Amino acid sequence: MSYSGDRSPAASLGLLDATMVGIGAMIGAGIFVLTGLAVETAGAAAILAFALNGGVTTFTALSYGELASAIPRNGGGYAYVREAFSAPVAFVMGWTRWFTYIVAGALYALGFAANFVEFIEIYGVHLPGPPVAYALASVVVLVALNAVSTEASGGAETVVTLVKLAILGVFIAFGLTAAGVGEFDPFFPSGGAVSLLPAMGLTFIAFQGYDLIATVTEEVENPRKNIPRAILLSVLVTVVVYLLVVFVAIGTLGVPGLAGAGETAIAQAAEGFMPTFPVIGTGAALIAFGAVFSTISALNAVVIGSSRVAFAMGRERQLPAQLGRLHARFGTPFVAVLASAAVMLLAVVVVPIRTVGNLASLFSLLGFVVVNLAVIRIRRQQPNLERPFEIPYYPLPPILGIVCNLLLGLFIDPITWLLALGWLALGGGVYLLLRGREREPTPTEPEIAEPDVTIPPETD
Amino acid sequence: MTETLRVVVAGGGELGSRTARLLADRGHTVVVVESDPDRAETVSDEYVASIIVGDASRPSILRQANPANSDVLAALTDDEATNFAICTAAQRMADIRTVMRTTRAPDDLYPEYVDGTVFPDGLGARSAVNEIVESGVRTLEDVSGDLEIVEIEIAPDAPVAGRRLDEIRLPRGSLIVSDADGSRIGGPDTVLRAGGRYVVAVESDVADEVLNLMRG
C-alpha cells in the first residue's frame, strides 16, 4: 500500500532552527531598545536586573517545556491554558497574549525608527520628520507584506538570527577589551536596590521569546525531546549574550551616558570603542545596522505572532469568526492581520515608549503566571498524562515562577496597570457580547442553577 | 467554515493512533487514552495527541481525558463491550457525541445509545473483495446512499481510451476526480490512457454507463 500513514513533511525545524526561533525573538530588539531605559532606572545594577530576569524566566521556561512536550498543539501559551482552564480563562490568556504581541510590535517599531534615524545620521544624512513617522511606516509596510503573503520559512529565521548574533559577537569582542569595571561603581543608584524591580519589570518583555517556539511546535523534528531542549537552550544563550552586551555597554559608555541615550544606547556605546571597518564604515554603523535589522525582524515576527493568536481565537469562536478566516485570494489571515495592525498603529501613536515596554512586560508576566498555574492544574487533573519532559523539583519551579512574575508585575507603575485593566475590561465586553450572540439561538441551554425561577430569554 | 473539534480517542492501537493522526492533520485537537505504556510512548512519539496512560473504561482515567470539554469521544479499542462501556460512561460525564468500534456487524439497537458505529471488519471485507476480484474496478469509499468513489482502470478497447476529457461526454452524475497516477485532479486536458487507473465519483444510476464507457 502506498498510502500508509507517513506524516506529511511539515516537521522541518531541527534543534538548531527551533532554538534560533527562540533566540531570534529574544535577542531581536529588547537588548537594543531596552538597555538604555533599564540603566536609566537601575543604574549599573541593570546588569543584575537582566541576570535575575533570566532566572525568573527559567522557571516559566521549564513549565513551557513540560506543557509543550505533553500537549502537541500550535498556539503556545494560549493552547495550554485552553487545555487546563475553562473558556473565559483561556479567553483572558489569548486576549493578553494578543495584546503582548501587539504592544511588543509597537515597541520594536519605535526602536526601529530611533535606530534607523541614528543609522542614517552616521552617514551624514539628516532624515526629515519625527521618528514616529518611520515607526508607522515600518508597521504599514510589514503588515502589507504579511497581509498578502504567507510567512517565510524557519530556515530564513535561522540565518537572520545568526547574523544578529554575529554582530553582537563583534560588539562584545571589541567591547570587552575597552570596558572598565570602574563604571560599575556605585553599583546601585541613589534609590537603592529596590529600583532593581521596576527595571526587571521593564525589561522582562525581552525574555519571553521562547513562547514563539511553543507556537510552532508541530514543525519541530523529534518534538518531544527537541522542544524542551530548544526552550531551555534559547533562554541560556540569550541570558549569556544579554549579560555580556550589558556589561560592555555599561563598562564603556558609563551609566549617565547610557541613560541619556535611550533606545539607541547600544549603538552609541559602540561608537566609543569600535574600530572602522572597510565598506561598512565605523563600528557604530555596524551596531546601528544590527539594531535596525534586529528590530525590523522582531517586528515582523510579532506581526505574524499577533495575527496568529487572533486567528486561533477567531477559529475557536473566542473572537469574532471573521478573524478566524483565511482570505480567499491571499491565503492569509487577512482580517486578523489588519485588526492587529490597527491596534499596533494606535499604540505607536498614543503610548510613550516606556509605557509601551511596561505594558508588554506586564501582560507577559501575567500570561506567564497563568501558564505556571496551568502546569500545576494539569498535573492535578491529569496525573496519568504522558509527560516526556518533567519539571525537575516539581512543584517548586512553577510556584517560584508564579511568585516572581507576580512580584515583578506589582512593581510596574500604576498607569500601566490602568491601561492594562482598560484593555481587560474591553476584552470582557467583547467576550460577553460574543457569548450573548452565540447563546441566542440555543435558549434551552440551562446555564445557572436557579431551580424554580426559569425566565425564558427575551426575543428581539 | 472549519471548526476545530476536541476529540477523545480511547484505544491507541493501530486504528486509534491512525484516527488520531488523521484528525490532527485536519487541525483537530486529540487526546488518546491507552493502557499499554509502550504503546502509549509510541503514540506519544508521533506528537499528534496528548496521551493519558491508563484504561479508558475506568472512570477515573476517562475523566482525565476531559470529556466535558470535548466534542466527540471515539471508543476504538479492540473489545466491543469495553467500547460500549466507555461510550456510556462518557455520556454520563458530559454531553458528548460518541462513536464506538464494533467487532461484529453492528447491533441494530446501538443507535439508541451511541451516535455512530465503526465496523472495521466491514471495511476490511471491501478491501478484501477489491484485492480478490481484480476486475479493474475498485470501490474506494461509499460516500452516502447513492454515491460511490471507485477506481477504474481504462480497458484498451474502451470507448474513451486515449481521449482527452474535453473530447468526451461522461454522463451527468459522474466526475473524474484524479488522473492516472493519482497526482493531479482531473481537468479538461486529462487524457484517459488505456491501462491507467482513475478515481471516479459516480451516482449509482449512471455507474453502469460509466463502466461501459471506461471498461468497454
XYZ file of C-alpha atoms in Angstrom:
676
model
C 0.000 0.000 0.000
C 1.388 3.337 -0.966
C -0.956 5.385 1.223
C 0.484 4.245 4.533
C 0.499 6.617 7.450
C 3.581 8.707 6.845
C 3.172 12.111 8.388
C 3.304 14.972 5.936
C 6.719 16.676 5.682
C 5.725 19.517 7.975
C 8.383 18.750 10.584
C 11.190 20.801 9.152
C 12.829 22.543 12.098
C 15.795 20.819 13.747
C 17.045 21.555 17.252
C 19.224 24.406 15.939
C 16.361 26.007 13.988
C 13.946 25.710 16.899
C 16.494 27.187 19.292
C 17.118 30.025 16.846
C 13.391 30.810 16.697
C 13.507 31.444 20.426
C 16.830 33.263 20.454
C 15.765 35.332 17.459
C 12.678 36.569 19.230
C 14.512 37.321 22.475
C 17.670 38.881 21.088
C 15.503 40.557 18.494
C 15.068 44.009 19.802
C 14.833 44.028 23.576
C 18.564 44.258 24.058
C 18.946 47.203 21.684
C 15.879 49.099 22.747
C 15.647 48.422 26.457
C 19.225 48.501 27.758
C 19.334 52.292 27.940
C 15.949 52.516 29.610
C 16.902 49.848 32.161
C 20.139 51.644 33.046
C 18.192 54.866 33.437
C 16.073 53.134 36.085
C 18.547 50.888 37.880
C 21.971 52.318 37.107
C 24.796 49.812 36.810
C 22.629 47.292 38.651
C 20.711 46.935 35.370
C 23.065 44.052 34.676
C 21.762 42.363 37.824
C 18.204 43.045 36.642
C 18.948 41.178 33.419
C 20.551 38.285 35.322
C 17.641 37.951 37.741
C 15.138 38.158 34.898
C 16.998 35.282 33.295
C 16.492 33.282 36.481
C 12.818 34.197 36.782
C 12.077 33.357 33.178
C 13.759 29.964 33.546
C 11.036 28.820 35.947
C 8.395 29.579 33.341
C 10.565 28.136 30.575
C 10.525 24.809 32.445
C 6.731 24.952 32.551
C 6.613 25.635 28.826
C 8.949 22.683 28.294
C 6.690 20.278 30.160
C 3.497 21.517 28.518
C 4.946 21.610 25.012
C 6.280 18.057 25.296
C 2.937 16.701 26.533
C 0.441 18.759 24.513
C 1.182 18.720 20.797
C -0.562 21.877 19.730
C 0.482 25.007 17.921
C -0.586 28.200 19.616
C 1.785 28.336 22.595
C 0.581 29.520 25.963
C -2.954 30.062 24.701
C -3.283 26.416 23.645
C -2.052 25.070 27.001
C -4.294 27.332 29.012
C -7.221 26.299 26.816
C -6.459 22.703 27.838
C -6.241 23.447 31.556
C -8.923 26.029 32.192
C -12.441 26.955 31.179
C -13.207 29.115 28.174
C -13.237 32.505 29.979
C -9.749 31.981 31.421
C -8.451 30.890 28.041
C -10.030 33.995 26.571
C -8.169 36.235 29.016
C -4.935 34.424 28.183
C -5.466 34.767 24.435
C -6.601 38.369 24.743
C -3.495 39.337 26.749
C -1.118 37.278 24.553
C -2.571 39.056 21.540
C -2.021 42.402 23.163
C 1.505 41.473 24.301
C 2.499 40.759 20.719
C 0.836 43.950 19.505
C 2.482 46.095 22.165
C 5.830 44.424 21.586
C 5.305 45.299 17.926
C 4.812 48.946 18.843
C 7.963 48.814 20.965
C 10.012 47.309 18.140
C 8.602 49.789 15.620
C 9.599 52.724 17.830
C 13.005 51.148 18.464
C 13.441 50.581 14.747
C 12.615 54.197 13.944
C 15.042 55.625 16.527
C 17.875 53.363 15.395
C 17.110 53.901 11.715
C 17.365 57.680 12.076
C 20.591 57.165 14.050
C 21.972 54.795 11.419
C 21.341 57.198 8.536
C 22.762 60.050 10.600
C 26.114 58.244 10.801
C 26.427 58.744 7.068
C 25.777 62.453 7.495
C 22.188 62.466 6.231
C 19.590 64.042 8.481
C 16.169 62.492 7.914
C 13.190 64.835 7.977
C 10.152 64.337 10.160
C 9.732 62.782 13.605
C 10.885 59.160 14.198
C 7.283 58.158 14.871
C 6.586 58.600 11.169
C 9.196 55.933 10.381
C 7.762 53.654 13.054
C 4.314 53.956 11.479
C 5.723 53.388 8.014
C 7.556 50.238 9.100
C 4.382 48.771 10.604
C 2.376 49.595 7.496
C 4.938 48.003 5.164
C 5.311 44.800 7.187
C 1.588 44.457 7.689
C 1.010 44.898 3.979
C 3.579 42.168 3.272
C 2.058 39.794 5.814
C -1.472 40.501 4.689
C -0.845 39.368 1.138
C 1.710 36.574 1.507
C 2.321 33.734 3.906
C 5.256 33.783 6.252
C 8.835 32.960 5.348
C 10.259 29.591 6.346
C 12.036 28.849 9.592
C 15.334 28.494 7.731
C 15.400 32.218 6.933
C 14.810 32.965 10.591
C 17.924 30.935 11.494
C 20.105 32.956 9.114
C 18.712 36.255 10.376
C 19.370 35.233 13.976
C 22.909 34.080 13.235
C 23.630 37.476 11.644
C 22.317 39.233 14.751
C 24.427 37.009 16.994
C 27.491 37.652 14.848
C 27.067 41.431 15.060
C 26.640 41.265 18.827
C 29.661 38.941 18.968
C 31.782 41.623 17.278
C 30.415 44.213 19.704
C 31.274 42.005 22.691
C 34.729 41.041 21.402
C 35.860 44.646 20.941
C 33.929 45.907 23.949
C 35.463 43.509 26.445
C 38.902 44.982 25.738
C 37.623 48.519 26.271
C 35.225 48.029 29.171
C 36.262 49.254 32.584
C 34.973 47.823 35.850
C 35.148 51.301 37.354
C 31.931 52.271 35.584
C 30.076 49.848 37.868
C 30.755 51.968 40.935
C 28.359 52.844 42.507
C 26.557 49.627 41.600
C 23.127 50.627 42.887
C 21.595 54.020 42.020
C 20.567 56.538 44.669
C 17.208 54.803 45.027
C 18.921 51.688 46.403
C 18.444 48.046 45.496
C 14.640 48.398 45.259
C 14.964 50.227 41.948
C 16.038 46.868 40.547
C 12.458 45.614 40.497
C 10.979 48.246 38.155
C 13.959 47.722 35.854
C 13.264 43.988 35.856
C 9.617 44.614 35.100
C 10.510 46.940 32.256
C 12.954 44.567 30.575
C 11.029 41.353 31.165
C 9.475 41.581 27.714
C 12.908 40.755 26.309
C 12.779 37.323 27.985
C 9.562 35.934 26.578
C 10.563 34.926 23.063
C 10.628 31.188 23.786
C 6.867 31.392 23.755
C 7.315 31.602 19.995
C 8.937 28.122 19.953
C 5.791 26.836 21.593
C 3.668 28.369 18.843
C 5.403 26.381 16.087
C 5.747 23.043 17.935
C 4.246 20.961 15.160
C 7.012 21.927 12.781
C 9.835 20.700 15.027
C 11.569 17.362 14.428
C 11.501 14.850 17.268
C 9.432 17.379 19.196
C 9.129 15.523 22.490
C 12.828 15.935 23.108
C 13.763 18.921 20.986
C 11.163 21.431 22.136
C 12.060 21.391 25.846
C 15.748 21.450 24.874
C 15.263 24.329 22.443
C 13.308 26.326 25.019
C 15.922 25.915 27.758
C 18.877 26.336 25.391
C 17.499 29.527 23.915
C 16.968 31.008 27.386
C 20.503 30.071 28.404
C 22.177 31.508 25.296
C 20.069 34.655 25.446
C 20.893 35.352 29.084
C 24.632 34.907 28.471
C 24.559 37.211 25.442
C 22.496 39.832 27.287
C 24.841 39.878 30.249
C 27.893 40.289 28.042
C 26.293 43.063 25.988
C 25.036 44.961 29.028
C 28.432 44.545 30.724
C 30.187 46.014 27.702
C 27.653 48.829 27.307
C 27.922 49.939 30.932
C 31.665 49.353 31.078
C 32.322 51.579 28.067
C 29.700 54.311 27.886
C 29.035 54.501 31.632
C 25.729 54.855 33.422
C 24.952 58.534 32.683
C 25.821 58.127 29.002
C 23.637 55.034 28.544
C 20.737 56.513 30.469
C 20.777 59.565 28.220
C 20.885 57.524 25.020
C 17.503 55.804 25.472
C 16.607 53.304 22.801
C 19.806 53.814 20.799
C 22.102 53.141 23.779
C 23.930 50.132 22.360
C 24.744 51.881 19.095
C 26.063 54.907 20.980
C 28.184 52.717 23.237
C 29.702 51.107 20.168
C 30.710 54.483 18.813
C 33.219 54.824 21.633
C 35.365 51.773 21.034
C 34.609 50.124 17.695
C 37.305 50.384 15.039
C 36.498 51.406 11.470
C 35.678 48.568 9.106
C 36.150 48.623 5.344
C 32.925 49.135 3.322
C 30.610 49.385 6.359
C 32.330 52.395 7.841
C 32.532 52.911 11.586
C 31.864 50.160 14.083
C 28.956 52.167 15.385
C 27.395 51.901 11.947
C 27.664 48.114 12.177
C 25.900 48.062 15.539
C 23.301 50.569 14.378
C 22.730 48.336 11.368
C 22.383 45.365 13.730
C 19.797 47.285 15.723
C 17.831 48.307 12.626
C 17.995 44.756 11.289
C 17.009 43.186 14.625
C 14.132 45.485 15.377
C 12.650 45.078 11.913
C 12.905 41.262 12.015
C 11.460 41.201 15.523
C 8.653 43.480 14.351
C 7.926 41.073 11.525
C 7.844 38.141 13.971
C 5.321 39.818 16.259
C 3.135 40.968 13.373
C 2.908 37.280 12.448
C 2.578 36.188 16.092
C -0.203 38.627 16.929
C -2.219 37.797 13.848
C -1.907 34.048 14.536
C -3.229 34.439 18.076
C -6.197 36.467 16.809
C -6.707 33.872 14.071
C -6.668 30.967 16.544
C -9.127 32.753 18.805
C -11.380 33.528 15.865
C -11.404 29.863 14.870
C -12.380 28.822 18.353
C -15.094 31.475 18.363
C -13.432 33.350 21.176
C -13.191 36.407 18.949
C -15.457 37.292 16.010
C -15.379 34.446 13.494
C -14.165 36.795 10.750
C -10.777 36.870 12.456
C -10.531 33.095 12.028
C -10.981 33.190 8.247
C -8.339 32.992 5.580
C -8.514 35.475 2.742
C -9.780 33.706 -0.379
C -7.211 35.267 -2.661
C -4.121 35.716 -0.457
C -4.482 32.649 1.768
C -3.523 34.694 4.825
C -5.483 35.508 7.983
C -6.181 38.881 6.414
C -8.684 40.276 8.906
C -6.604 39.107 11.874
C -3.506 40.830 10.448
C -5.398 44.061 9.824
C -7.048 44.050 13.255
C -3.673 43.522 14.947
C -2.136 46.245 12.817
C -4.826 48.752 13.685
C -4.207 48.352 17.412
C -0.434 48.367 16.860
C -0.579 51.662 14.952
C -2.704 53.168 17.693
C -0.178 52.051 20.324
C 2.699 53.556 18.328
C 0.988 56.929 18.117
C -0.529 57.356 21.567
C 1.618 55.462 24.040
C 5.119 56.621 25.054
C 7.871 54.037 24.580
C 8.494 53.436 28.267
C 4.816 52.742 28.881
C 4.766 50.520 25.808
C 7.633 48.468 27.273
C 5.939 48.308 30.646
C 2.621 47.230 29.158
C 4.220 44.464 27.126
C 6.120 43.248 30.176
C 3.082 43.370 32.442
C 0.944 41.291 30.109
C 3.725 38.845 29.508
C 4.242 38.477 33.273
C 0.537 37.898 33.845
C 0.415 35.426 30.966
C 3.327 33.501 32.454
C 1.577 33.360 35.836
C -1.352 31.667 34.126
C 0.923 29.234 32.251
C 2.582 28.199 35.539
C -0.866 27.734 37.073
C -1.794 25.600 34.056
C 1.137 23.235 34.717
C 0.030 22.721 38.310
C -3.606 22.307 37.360
C -2.884 19.802 34.592
C -0.647 17.787 36.955
C -3.552 17.523 39.374
C -6.314 16.937 36.852
C -4.408 14.601 34.558
C -1.939 12.651 36.700
C -1.751 9.941 34.035
C -0.853 12.325 31.210
C 2.256 11.176 29.338
C 4.916 13.809 30.087
C 8.091 13.221 28.073
C 9.727 16.155 29.851
C 9.001 16.661 33.543
C 9.917 19.755 35.526
C 12.703 18.858 37.962
C 11.988 19.558 41.636
C 8.267 19.979 40.910
C 6.301 21.867 42.290
C 8.994 24.342 43.274
C 9.767 25.921 39.841
C 6.179 26.744 38.817
C 5.393 28.128 42.292
C 8.525 30.277 42.210
C 7.533 31.302 38.683
C 4.128 32.464 39.867
C 5.513 34.348 42.869
C 8.347 36.059 40.985
C 6.201 37.021 37.997
C 3.525 38.488 40.268
C 6.121 40.362 42.290
C 7.640 41.907 39.164
C 4.178 42.797 37.917
C 3.407 44.640 41.147
C 6.389 46.923 40.644
C 5.197 48.121 37.278
C 3.761 51.620 37.575
C 0.040 52.293 38.203
C -0.572 53.982 34.853
C 0.437 50.780 33.085
C -1.885 48.793 35.332
C -4.713 51.195 34.491
C -4.089 50.779 30.764
C -3.892 47.005 31.253
C -7.144 46.922 33.200
C -8.730 49.053 30.495
C -7.701 46.526 27.843
C -9.005 43.658 30.005
C -12.310 45.458 30.521
C -12.602 45.950 26.777
C -11.885 42.229 26.366
C -14.549 41.371 28.914
C -17.039 43.441 26.944
C -16.112 41.727 23.674
C -16.374 38.321 25.355
C -19.801 38.925 26.856
C -21.049 40.380 23.599
C -19.874 37.351 21.617
C -21.229 34.899 24.179
C -24.554 36.676 24.202
C -24.829 36.479 20.454
C -23.824 32.830 20.394
C -26.318 31.798 23.050
C -29.334 33.381 21.383
C -30.152 30.511 19.018
C -29.979 27.924 21.834
C -32.097 29.406 24.606
C -32.940 25.998 26.093
C -29.441 25.504 27.498
C -29.688 25.525 31.296
C -26.976 27.803 32.466
C -27.360 28.886 36.038
C -28.590 26.788 38.922
C -31.801 28.612 39.706
C -34.177 25.697 40.102
C -37.615 27.272 40.244
C -37.413 30.575 38.514
C -36.836 29.927 34.844
C -37.353 33.049 32.834
C -37.460 32.403 29.110
C -34.941 34.568 27.308
C -36.418 37.606 25.655
C -36.774 37.582 21.926
C -35.926 40.644 19.964
C -16.233 27.025 7.669
C -13.986 24.681 9.579
C -14.414 24.363 13.285
C -11.800 22.763 15.483
C -13.049 19.760 17.424
C -11.651 18.323 20.622
C -11.765 14.550 20.287
C -11.057 11.858 22.873
C -9.861 8.609 21.278
C -9.983 5.627 23.624
C -7.523 2.979 22.457
C -4.161 3.827 20.949
C -3.816 0.717 18.806
C -3.421 0.749 15.045
C -6.941 2.087 14.452
C -6.872 4.592 17.310
C -3.469 6.057 16.506
C -4.216 6.335 12.795
C -7.506 8.028 13.571
C -5.692 10.443 15.869
C -3.156 11.253 13.159
C -5.812 11.898 10.512
C -7.748 14.128 12.893
C -4.613 16.068 13.863
C -3.775 16.546 10.178
C -7.123 18.278 9.793
C -6.351 20.589 12.685
C -8.438 18.965 15.396
C -7.288 18.540 18.974
C -6.933 14.901 20.034
C -6.429 13.150 23.370
C -5.616 9.430 23.208
C -6.221 7.122 26.166
C -4.058 3.986 26.030
C -3.353 1.493 28.787
C -0.197 -0.147 27.447
C 2.798 2.068 28.400
C 4.937 1.009 25.413
C 2.104 1.623 23.014
C 1.428 4.985 24.700
C 5.029 6.008 24.180
C 4.912 5.047 20.506
C 1.829 7.197 20.005
C 3.411 9.998 22.028
C 6.466 9.922 19.738
C 4.230 10.815 16.822
C 3.363 14.046 18.601
C -0.163 14.330 17.277
C -2.125 13.944 20.503
C -1.863 14.228 24.257
C -1.734 10.779 25.817
C -3.412 9.643 29.022
C -1.826 6.360 30.112
C -4.489 4.112 31.589
C -7.574 2.009 30.968
C -10.282 4.221 29.457
C -13.056 2.028 30.870
C -12.046 3.173 34.349
C -13.962 6.388 35.072
C -11.033 7.932 36.943
C -8.890 7.593 33.801
C -11.608 8.598 31.363
C -12.302 11.740 33.372
C -8.676 12.811 32.915
C -9.266 12.960 29.166
C -11.828 15.650 29.988
C -14.939 14.576 28.057
C -16.815 17.565 29.494
C -14.598 19.860 27.489
C -14.689 17.742 24.308
C -16.926 17.467 21.268
C -16.603 13.777 20.408
C -15.479 10.559 22.091
C -14.406 7.664 19.882
C -14.020 4.307 21.675
C -11.770 2.337 19.333
C -10.274 -0.457 21.465
C -10.447 -3.993 20.098
C -13.104 -5.009 22.601
C -16.696 -4.217 21.724
C -18.053 -4.444 25.269
C -15.314 -2.144 26.560
C -16.052 0.384 23.836
C -19.736 0.358 24.693
C -18.953 0.856 28.371
C -16.614 3.765 27.592
C -19.259 5.480 25.448
C -21.987 5.187 28.042
C -19.663 6.318 30.836
C -18.607 9.355 28.793
C -22.237 10.263 28.155
C -22.840 10.244 31.892
C -19.911 12.592 32.417
C -20.703 15.024 29.653
C -22.974 15.998 26.822
C -20.787 14.486 24.121
C -21.095 12.769 20.744
C -19.949 9.156 20.922
C -18.583 6.838 18.267
C -17.809 3.197 19.024
C -15.921 0.497 17.223
C -17.768 -2.804 16.871
C -16.019 -6.095 16.289
C -19.063 -7.788 14.777
C -21.782 -6.422 12.468
C -23.216 -3.503 14.463
C -26.223 -4.273 16.640
C -29.431 -2.614 15.377
C -30.044 -1.076 18.760
C -26.708 0.744 19.040
C -28.093 3.975 17.521
C -30.207 4.347 20.654
C -27.084 4.517 22.787
C -24.245 5.831 20.673
C -24.102 8.391 17.869
C -22.015 6.388 15.450
C -20.547 2.944 14.933
C -17.365 1.955 13.133
C -17.081 -1.608 11.879
C -13.520 -2.040 10.632
C -14.095 -5.633 9.533
C -16.857 -4.455 7.213
C -14.439 -2.025 5.595
C -11.834 -4.769 5.576
C -14.156 -7.037 3.658
C -14.491 -4.403 0.948
C -10.716 -4.159 0.629
C -10.539 -7.923 0.513
C -13.032 -8.040 -2.353
C -11.091 -5.361 -4.174
C -7.934 -7.442 -3.895
C -9.626 -10.720 -4.764
C -11.611 -9.584 -7.787
C -9.039 -7.931 -9.995
C -11.562 -6.691 -12.497
C -10.117 -3.221 -12.893
C -12.800 -1.651 -10.735
C -12.210 -0.997 -7.022
C -14.539 0.561 -4.533
C -12.680 3.157 -2.541
C -15.459 4.604 -0.467
C -19.215 4.521 -0.012
C -19.878 8.175 0.418
C -23.583 8.184 1.046
C -26.671 6.378 -0.139
C -26.326 6.959 -3.844
C -22.750 7.964 -4.392
C -19.654 5.812 -4.692
C -15.995 6.627 -5.173
C -14.404 3.978 -7.375
C -11.092 3.462 -9.032
C -11.481 2.308 -12.605
C -8.836 1.013 -14.954
C -9.398 2.068 -18.548
C -9.655 -1.023 -20.750
C -7.644 -0.958 -24.001
C -10.717 -1.176 -26.190
C -12.963 1.072 -24.084
C -14.831 3.853 -25.907
C -12.981 6.603 -24.066
C -9.493 5.050 -24.178
C -6.857 7.513 -25.353
C -9.192 10.501 -25.369
C -8.927 13.832 -23.658
C -11.611 14.649 -21.123
C -12.894 17.633 -23.110
C -13.410 15.385 -26.143
C -15.827 13.044 -24.399
C -19.111 13.302 -22.610
C -19.368 11.473 -19.343
C -22.903 11.027 -18.026
C -24.360 13.583 -15.634
C -23.764 12.297 -12.133
C -20.173 11.240 -12.704
C -16.903 13.041 -12.154
C -13.262 12.145 -12.803
C -11.547 13.009 -9.534
C -7.926 12.257 -10.296
C -5.774 11.209 -13.186
C -3.838 8.044 -13.818
C -1.026 8.330 -11.307
C -3.278 9.963 -8.730
C -1.150 13.068 -8.601
C -3.485 15.539 -10.308
C -7.150 16.418 -10.179
C -8.832 15.599 -13.452
C -9.348 18.550 -15.780
C -10.280 19.210 -19.423
C -6.766 18.230 -20.552
C -6.672 14.926 -18.632
C -6.117 12.063 -21.061
C -7.833 8.752 -20.298
C -4.918 6.452 -21.021
C -5.663 2.775 -21.645
C -4.409 0.782 -18.658
C -4.420 3.893 -16.438
C -6.417 3.922 -13.211
C -8.698 6.854 -12.499
C -10.599 7.797 -9.392
C -14.204 8.481 -10.329
C -17.188 9.619 -8.304
C -20.414 8.102 -9.611
C -24.072 8.218 -8.718
C -25.411 4.692 -8.681
C -27.873 5.137 -11.564
C -25.117 6.038 -14.000
C -22.490 3.611 -12.655
C -23.292 1.133 -15.363
C -22.997 3.726 -18.108
C -19.654 4.966 -16.749
C -18.318 1.417 -16.544
C -19.395 0.848 -20.115
C -17.528 3.944 -21.311
C -14.378 3.162 -19.361
C -14.281 -0.617 -19.423
C -15.927 -1.241 -22.818
